[in-house]
Amino acid sequence: MSTLLTIHDVPVFTCAPDGDAIRCEADALDLIGNAGYEGARWVVIPAERLDDTFFRLSSRVAGDIVQKFATYGMGLVVLGDITPHTEASSALRDFVRECNRGRQTWFLADIEELRDRLRSGTGTN
C-alpha cells in the first residue's frame, strides 16, 4: 500500500515495494496523479517495482518516465540497490550520476539518504 509521508515539511508519496511493475509512461502518470491528489511533491518508487526495461536506456522507458515527472513538476526517487544494473551499463551509471546532481530525479539507496537530501533543502523543487 502506498503512503504519504512528510519528511522535513516535504510531502512524499511512497509506493509499496510489492505491486504491479511500473513499465511505461501510463504507469508513471497514474502515480503522478495519485501523488498529486494526496498533495505530494515527491514520489518514491522502490527499484524492484520498476520493470527491467527501465534500466536499459536504449528502451527509452527511463527517459520517458523521468520526463513525465519533470513535466508535471513532481520529484522522482528510485529507492534501493540498482548496482547490478549500473555495473552492467556505463550509460546507466552516467545517467544516475547526472540525475543525482539535480533536483528532480534521484537514485538513492535508502530512506535515510532521502531524509538527508530533503533536510539539506535540495528537494524543494
JSON list of C-alpha atoms in Angstrom, two decimals, residues 61 83 88 116:
[
{"chain": "A", "resi": 61, "resn": "VAL", "atom": "CA", "xyz": [11.47, 3.91, -20.76]},
{"chain": "A", "resi": 83, "resn": "THR", "atom": "CA", "xyz": [24.10, -1.87, -8.55]},
{"chain": "A", "resi": 88, "resn": "ALA", "atom": "CA", "xyz": [26.23, -3.73, -16.47]},
{"chain": "A", "resi": 116, "resn": "ASP", "atom": "CA", "xyz": [19.38, 13.80, 4.29]}
]
